[in-house]
Amino acid sequence: MQRTSTRGRMALAATAAASTVALLAACSGPAGDAGSDADYAPPASDLQAELTYAFWDASQQAAIEANLEEFNAQYPNIKVNLDVTPWGDYWTKIQTQASSDTLPDLFWLNGPNFQLYASNGKVAPITTLVDGGYIDTADYPSALVDLYNLDGVQYGVPKDFDTIGLWYNTALFAAAGVDEPTADWTWDDVSAAGEQISTALADQGVYGVAGGMDGQTTYYNTIFQAGGEVITADGTSGYADEATQKGLQFWADLIASGASPSMQQLTDTPADQWFTSGKLAMYYGGSWFRGAIGGSDVEADVQVAPLPRGEKQATVIHGVANVVSANSKNKQAARALQVFLASKEAQQQQGEVGSIIPAFTGTQSSFVGSLPGVNLQVFLDAVDYAVPLPVSKNSAAWNAFEAELLPEAFSGDRSVADVTVDLAQQMDDALAKER
Amino acid sequence: MSSAPARLRPARATRRGGAEAQARRRDGAWPWLFVLPLLIGIATFYLWPILQTFYFSFTEWGVFGGTTWTGIDNYARLVVDPKLYQSIGNTLLYTAIVLLGIPIAVVLATLLNTPGLRFAAVYRVLFFLPYIAMPTAVAMVWRIIFNGDFGVLNWVLSLVGIDGPYWTSTPGVALVAVAIVGLWSSLGFAIIVLGAGLKAIPPEYYEAAELDGASAWRRFTSITVPLLTPSIFFVTVVTTISSFQLFDLLYAILGSSNPIVPKSMSLVYFFYREGFTLGDKGYAAAIAMVILAIIGMATLVQFRLQRKWVVND
């Protein structure tokens, strides 16, 4: 509308250009020194420091605060500030902080993201903590310890873990006149029971069993049970493998037979909601699902069994780890806290106060007793045959391809073989970029 | 105060380019000083990021920063990416549907402006509420309404014997469903702007028309609509720009794990997915530049066309 003076515009452009140059100059400096890791020794009890501890699950804050009280009894002058960010924003925030070398001193990392941070030198190894005997990796499930090991270097140990089980609704089994699942069920038993229940209770809109797009609770498990793999040992996609395809076909068949709601129905209403509202008889769910049962409509009718076998027995296992930032200014204090949180006492306390399964072997009994009458021991026994959650340096990239392509196979729009060939190729491209 | 000695010394004041010129120079600097904070703000928060993004669109961006110059690689990849054209198509379809709300808003605003209408303020608030509601909250409510098995919409449709689709999980249908929500939630803003435009039309025009025996419809088409065109133009431009920036509604209604998302992406969702889900930030920067160009062009075209239909007295 109003003509701006040319001189004004020039001045603006010059300012903008100058600041851009300044910023680029700031960005192009060498990546922060990963920090040499001096031998660890417990700091003096009067060490003065202020730490930030970042995590995403607000429901665990009470347990963490209880932990910190014990920690401060040992180190009264180390002040720990808690920084809780909801899951959805946590990774964006952490990634930004990592880019500017302002990561919290101690923070939660999960399997799918671990390698990205470790390979870029953003987290400190715990080698000297293990060598010095302050953390013994043998105290934790080995499949999970491996999750936080990259190229032979250990960066953390799990603070808790989760496995998958078959949650079921005893009332719906009774109403349909079908025998309840047992520990030696196979895929065929699930398919048969699922179909029977869907047919018998169709007028109530009840389904026998549900698939879904969450690999950790559904198709990863059946892929491993069929003897397949998601990522091979040499770092390529396992999706084109015949056994892997069999593990996916299981879900396509359940949907095709009507034992499971369709992909569209499961997109609108996720499987866990079908289950907690009493419209689903069997749900493949994690140990963390315990939290959703208390207070739900189905609370009184819930029971749990081990995952049914395919060619063999298998479940995905995953756990969160506390890691120290490689650039922490208070590394000594942060490592003292890392060691403390990995201790038996701290983990025992986590189990008693929180809702998670502590990772330290022998501290899990409090979890088992937390839903009286429900056989939660299933989730602990599952550790024996557990397989780590498949991850790579940039898991998010190929997770997106799974989410995009697999529904076409599950819904029957395209054959499993067709879809997996495409998926394997896209995933291989993504994996190749990581190297 | 400082001007007092100047008056006492006429010799200096009469010198060419003396105090007068000095005063002019001061006049020249002062306004700039007042707008400086704004200019700094614009430079920092708009120009700088745009220039940066432009630079980054020629690079490949490491996960934790550190960029490699790759020339026009990102753009070369972009022009042959079918997802670009699909997301442009989806964005245009969405925009077209949302723009259908403007004629509706014109009619509603006229009705709300009827002299003697009771509870006019209440209606205005009711229409405006969706606009100020958080998009996420709006989306959550509509997700429940759209639910294929347990949703209100399909229940109502079933009463009249229609078997409703799975609104948010059927390709093609989902985008229309999101656009309906977009239309609904932008109605309030349009009504308020158009309402202000209506208030500016002198009542004498209507009185004269009424004396001449013009019908209500005739008054609407011959007085209201033409004199409202500047407001309609403004609302159209603003709605188009905001529709081209569709992200939050789509993200919140469809959900990030919805398998049909890749087929129903808007341009900004495409940008988000490449940059933040797949971690390809240089490529995402190139997409952002394309979005900027498209919005710029659309706005330019609208300003050009304005001369043909907007009545400026």
PDB file of N, CA and C in Angstrom, chain A residues 239-291:
ATOM      1  N   TYR A 239      12.554 -57.418   6.332  1.00  0.00           N
ATOM      2  CA  TYR A 239      11.141 -57.530   5.952  1.00  0.00           C
ATOM      3  C   TYR A 239      10.885 -58.441   4.757  1.00  0.00           C
ATOM      4  N   ALA A 240      11.874 -58.570   3.867  1.00  0.00           N
ATOM      5  CA  ALA A 240      11.634 -59.418   2.703  1.00  0.00           C
ATOM      6  C   ALA A 240      11.777 -60.900   3.044  1.00  0.00           C
ATOM      7  N   ASP A 241      12.211 -61.189   4.280  1.00  0.00           N
ATOM      8  CA  ASP A 241      12.420 -62.564   4.722  1.00  0.00           C
ATOM      9  C   ASP A 241      11.072 -63.299   4.837  1.00  0.00           C
ATOM     10  N   GLU A 242      11.079 -64.575   4.441  1.00  0.00           N
ATOM     11  CA  GLU A 242       9.821 -65.330   4.443  1.00  0.00           C
ATOM     12  C   GLU A 242       9.225 -65.493   5.833  1.00  0.00           C
ATOM     13  N   ALA A 243      10.092 -65.740   6.824  1.00  0.00           N
ATOM     14  CA  ALA A 243       9.602 -65.916   8.191  1.00  0.00           C
ATOM     15  C   ALA A 243       8.983 -64.621   8.712  1.00  0.00           C
ATOM     16  N   THR A 244       9.623 -63.492   8.371  1.00  0.00           N
ATOM     17  CA  THR A 244       9.086 -62.190   8.776  1.00  0.00           C
ATOM     18  C   THR A 244       7.689 -61.993   8.185  1.00  0.00           C
ATOM     19  N   GLN A 245       7.553 -62.346   6.907  1.00  0.00           N
ATOM     20  CA  GLN A 245       6.256 -62.202   6.236  1.00  0.00           C
ATOM     21  C   GLN A 245       5.186 -63.031   6.939  1.00  0.00           C
ATOM     22  N   LYS A 246       5.592 -64.226   7.428  1.00  0.00           N
ATOM     23  CA  LYS A 246       4.641 -65.092   8.136  1.00  0.00           C
ATOM     24  C   LYS A 246       4.121 -64.405   9.400  1.00  0.00           C
ATOM     25  N   GLY A 247       5.047 -63.714  10.085  1.00  0.00           N
ATOM     26  CA  GLY A 247       4.660 -63.014  11.309  1.00  0.00           C
ATOM     27  C   GLY A 247       3.675 -61.891  11.041  1.00  0.00           C
ATOM     28  N   LEU A 248       3.731 -61.299   9.854  1.00  0.00           N
ATOM     29  CA  LEU A 248       2.791 -60.233   9.483  1.00  0.00           C
ATOM     30  C   LEU A 248       1.471 -60.820   8.993  1.00  0.00           C
ATOM     31  N   GLN A 249       1.582 -61.951   8.275  1.00  0.00           N
ATOM     32  CA  GLN A 249       0.392 -62.605   7.720  1.00  0.00           C
ATOM     33  C   GLN A 249      -0.603 -62.965   8.824  1.00  0.00           C
ATOM     34  N   PHE A 250      -0.062 -63.319  10.004  1.00  0.00           N
ATOM     35  CA  PHE A 250      -0.905 -63.671  11.142  1.00  0.00           C
ATOM     36  C   PHE A 250      -1.959 -62.594  11.391  1.00  0.00           C
ATOM     37  N   TRP A 251      -1.536 -61.321  11.349  1.00  0.00           N
ATOM     38  CA  TRP A 251      -2.474 -60.218  11.626  1.00  0.00           C
ATOM     39  C   TRP A 251      -3.425 -59.988  10.463  1.00  0.00           C
ATOM     40  N   ALA A 252      -2.897 -60.114   9.241  1.00  0.00           N
ATOM     41  CA  ALA A 252      -3.769 -59.951   8.073  1.00  0.00           C
ATOM     42  C   ALA A 252      -4.884 -60.991   8.111  1.00  0.00           C
ATOM     43  N   ASP A 253      -4.531 -62.231   8.502  1.00  0.00           N
ATOM     44  CA  ASP A 253      -5.527 -63.293   8.567  1.00  0.00           C
ATOM     45  C   ASP A 253      -6.586 -63.026   9.633  1.00  0.00           C
ATOM     46  N   LEU A 254      -6.148 -62.507  10.778  1.00  0.00           N
ATOM     47  CA  LEU A 254      -7.102 -62.215  11.859  1.00  0.00           C
ATOM     48  C   LEU A 254      -8.133 -61.187  11.393  1.00  0.00           C
ATOM     49  N   ILE A 255      -7.656 -60.172  10.653  1.00  0.00           N
ATOM     50  CA  ILE A 255      -8.584 -59.136  10.172  1.00  0.00           C
ATOM     51  C   ILE A 255      -9.493 -59.715   9.093  1.00  0.00           C
ATOM     52  N   ALA A 256      -8.901 -60.518   8.188  1.00  0.00           N
ATOM     53  CA  ALA A 256      -9.684 -61.093   7.092  1.00  0.00           C
ATOM     54  C   ALA A 256     -10.785 -62.010   7.614  1.00  0.00           C
ATOM     55  N   SER A 257     -10.499 -62.737   8.690  1.00  0.00           N
ATOM     56  CA  SER A 257     -11.500 -63.694   9.207  1.00  0.00           C
ATOM     57  C   SER A 257     -12.560 -63.016  10.064  1.00  0.00           C
ATOM     58  N   GLY A 258     -12.351 -61.745  10.384  1.00  0.00           N
ATOM     59  CA  GLY A 258     -13.326 -61.056  11.226  1.00  0.00           C
ATOM     60  C   GLY A 258     -13.055 -61.231  12.708  1.00  0.00           C
ATOM     61  N   ALA A 259     -11.966 -61.942  13.050  1.00  0.00           N
ATOM     62  CA  ALA A 259     -11.616 -62.093  14.460  1.00  0.00           C
ATOM     63  C   ALA A 259     -11.190 -60.740  15.043  1.00  0.00           C
ATOM     64  N   SER A 260     -10.621 -59.864  14.175  1.00  0.00           N
ATOM     65  CA  SER A 260     -10.158 -58.540  14.616  1.00  0.00           C
ATOM     66  C   SER A 260     -10.957 -57.454  13.895  1.00  0.00           C
ATOM     67  N   PRO A 261     -11.133 -56.297  14.533  1.00  0.00           N
ATOM     68  CA  PRO A 261     -11.714 -55.151  13.816  1.00  0.00           C
ATOM     69  C   PRO A 261     -10.824 -54.790  12.624  1.00  0.00           C
ATOM     70  N   SER A 262     -11.367 -54.042  11.666  1.00  0.00           N
ATOM     71  CA  SER A 262     -10.592 -53.672  10.473  1.00  0.00           C
ATOM     72  C   SER A 262      -9.559 -52.603  10.817  1.00  0.00           C
ATOM     73  N   MET A 263      -8.634 -52.344   9.882  1.00  0.00           N
ATOM     74  CA  MET A 263      -7.630 -51.304  10.107  1.00  0.00           C
ATOM     75  C   MET A 263      -8.295 -49.948  10.320  1.00  0.00           C
ATOM     76  N   GLN A 264      -9.372 -49.698   9.573  1.00  0.00           N
ATOM     77  CA  GLN A 264     -10.054 -48.408   9.729  1.00  0.00           C
ATOM     78  C   GLN A 264     -10.660 -48.279  11.124  1.00  0.00           C
ATOM     79  N   GLN A 265     -11.273 -49.371  11.579  1.00  0.00           N
ATOM     80  CA  GLN A 265     -11.863 -49.333  12.921  1.00  0.00           C
ATOM     81  C   GLN A 265     -10.794 -49.118  13.984  1.00  0.00           C
ATOM     82  N   LEU A 266      -9.617 -49.738  13.754  1.00  0.00           N
ATOM     83  CA  LEU A 266      -8.537 -49.615  14.734  1.00  0.00           C
ATOM     84  C   LEU A 266      -7.855 -48.261  14.659  1.00  0.00           C
ATOM     85  N   THR A 267      -7.981 -47.571  13.522  1.00  0.00           N
ATOM     86  CA  THR A 267      -7.442 -46.220  13.421  1.00  0.00           C
ATOM     87  C   THR A 267      -8.326 -45.253  14.202  1.00  0.00           C
ATOM     88  N   ASP A 268      -9.633 -45.444  14.053  1.00  0.00           N
ATOM     89  CA  ASP A 268     -10.574 -44.584  14.771  1.00  0.00           C
ATOM     90  C   ASP A 268     -10.526 -44.833  16.272  1.00  0.00           C
ATOM     91  N   THR A 269     -10.486 -46.105  16.657  1.00  0.00           N
ATOM     92  CA  THR A 269     -10.498 -46.471  18.065  1.00  0.00           C
ATOM     93  C   THR A 269      -9.381 -47.479  18.294  1.00  0.00           C
ATOM     94  N   PRO A 270      -8.279 -47.069  18.932  1.00  0.00           N
ATOM     95  CA  PRO A 270      -7.150 -47.987  19.109  1.00  0.00           C
ATOM     96  C   PRO A 270      -7.517 -49.210  19.954  1.00  0.00           C
ATOM     97  N   ALA A 271      -6.740 -50.291  19.755  1.00  0.00           N
ATOM     98  CA  ALA A 271      -7.048 -51.572  20.381  1.00  0.00           C
ATOM     99  C   ALA A 271      -7.202 -51.473  21.900  1.00  0.00           C
ATOM    100  N   ASP A 272      -6.336 -50.683  22.560  1.00  0.00           N
ATOM    101  CA  ASP A 272      -6.428 -50.623  24.029  1.00  0.00           C
ATOM    102  C   ASP A 272      -7.767 -50.052  24.485  1.00  0.00           C
ATOM    103  N   GLN A 273      -8.319 -49.123  23.669  1.00  0.00           N
ATOM    104  CA  GLN A 273      -9.625 -48.566  24.044  1.00  0.00           C
ATOM    105  C   GLN A 273     -10.754 -49.557  23.804  1.00  0.00           C
ATOM    106  N   TRP A 274     -10.631 -50.370  22.744  1.00  0.00           N
ATOM    107  CA  TRP A 274     -11.618 -51.429  22.535  1.00  0.00           C
ATOM    108  C   TRP A 274     -11.636 -52.327  23.770  1.00  0.00           C
ATOM    109  N   PHE A 275     -10.432 -52.646  24.293  1.00  0.00           N
ATOM    110  CA  PHE A 275     -10.325 -53.579  25.407  1.00  0.00           C
ATOM    111  C   PHE A 275     -10.884 -52.978  26.693  1.00  0.00           C
ATOM    112  N   THR A 276     -10.449 -51.752  27.030  1.00  0.00           N
ATOM    113  CA  THR A 276     -10.889 -51.177  28.310  1.00  0.00           C
ATOM    114  C   THR A 276     -12.375 -50.822  28.302  1.00  0.00           C
ATOM    115  N   SER A 277     -12.992 -50.717  27.122  1.00  0.00           N
ATOM    116  CA  SER A 277     -14.427 -50.447  27.120  1.00  0.00           C
ATOM    117  C   SER A 277     -15.229 -51.740  26.989  1.00  0.00           C
ATOM    118  N   GLY A 278     -14.557 -52.887  27.140  1.00  0.00           N
ATOM    119  CA  GLY A 278     -15.275 -54.160  27.187  1.00  0.00           C
ATOM    120  C   GLY A 278     -15.756 -54.662  25.845  1.00  0.00           C
ATOM    121  N   LYS A 279     -15.150 -54.193  24.750  1.00  0.00           N
ATOM    122  CA  LYS A 279     -15.567 -54.611  23.414  1.00  0.00           C
ATOM    123  C   LYS A 279     -14.546 -55.537  22.753  1.00  0.00           C
ATOM    124  N   LEU A 280     -13.526 -55.933  23.515  1.00  0.00           N
ATOM    125  CA  LEU A 280     -12.461 -56.756  22.949  1.00  0.00           C
ATOM    126  C   LEU A 280     -12.070 -57.822  23.971  1.00  0.00           C
ATOM    127  N   ALA A 281     -11.991 -59.078  23.506  1.00  0.00           N
ATOM    128  CA  ALA A 281     -11.724 -60.173  24.441  1.00  0.00           C
ATOM    129  C   ALA A 281     -10.233 -60.369  24.699  1.00  0.00           C
ATOM    130  N   MET A 282      -9.389 -60.199  23.642  1.00  0.00           N
ATOM    131  CA  MET A 282      -7.947 -60.416  23.811  1.00  0.00           C
ATOM    132  C   MET A 282      -7.180 -59.212  23.297  1.00  0.00           C
ATOM    133  N   TYR A 283      -6.175 -58.777  24.086  1.00  0.00           N
ATOM    134  CA  TYR A 283      -5.393 -57.602  23.700  1.00  0.00           C
ATOM    135  C   TYR A 283      -3.917 -57.868  23.909  1.00  0.00           C
ATOM    136  N   TYR A 284      -3.141 -57.730  22.831  1.00  0.00           N
ATOM    137  CA  TYR A 284      -1.684 -57.838  22.937  1.00  0.00           C
ATOM    138  C   TYR A 284      -1.183 -56.526  23.536  1.00  0.00           C
ATOM    139  N   GLY A 285      -0.775 -56.557  24.813  1.00  0.00           N
ATOM    140  CA  GLY A 285      -0.406 -55.293  25.446  1.00  0.00           C
ATOM    141  C   GLY A 285       0.807 -55.411  26.340  1.00  0.00           C
ATOM    142  N   GLY A 286       1.477 -54.282  26.579  1.00  0.00           N
ATOM    143  CA  GLY A 286       2.678 -54.259  27.395  1.00  0.00           C
ATOM    144  C   GLY A 286       2.381 -54.298  28.882  1.00  0.00           C
ATOM    145  N   SER A 287       3.433 -54.520  29.673  1.00  0.00           N
ATOM    146  CA  SER A 287       3.277 -54.544  31.128  1.00  0.00           C
ATOM    147  C   SER A 287       2.773 -53.192  31.635  1.00  0.00           C
ATOM    148  N   TRP A 288       3.109 -52.107  30.913  1.00  0.00           N
ATOM    149  CA  TRP A 288       2.674 -50.778  31.326  1.00  0.00           C
ATOM    150  C   TRP A 288       1.156 -50.605  31.240  1.00  0.00           C
ATOM    151  N   PHE A 289       0.483 -51.534  30.497  1.00  0.00           N
ATOM    152  CA  PHE A 289      -0.973 -51.446  30.340  1.00  0.00           C
ATOM    153  C   PHE A 289      -1.669 -51.604  31.694  1.00  0.00           C
ATOM    154  N   ARG A 290      -0.954 -52.174  32.675  1.00  0.00           N
ATOM    155  CA  ARG A 290      -1.480 -52.297  34.024  1.00  0.00           C
ATOM    156  C   ARG A 290      -2.082 -50.981  34.495  1.00  0.00           C
ATOM    157  N   GLY A 291      -1.419 -49.883  34.174  1.00  0.00           N
ATOM    158  CA  GLY A 291      -1.873 -48.575  34.617  1.00  0.00           C
ATOM    159  C   GLY A 291      -3.236 -48.192  34.060  1.00  0.00           C
TER     160      GLY A 291
END
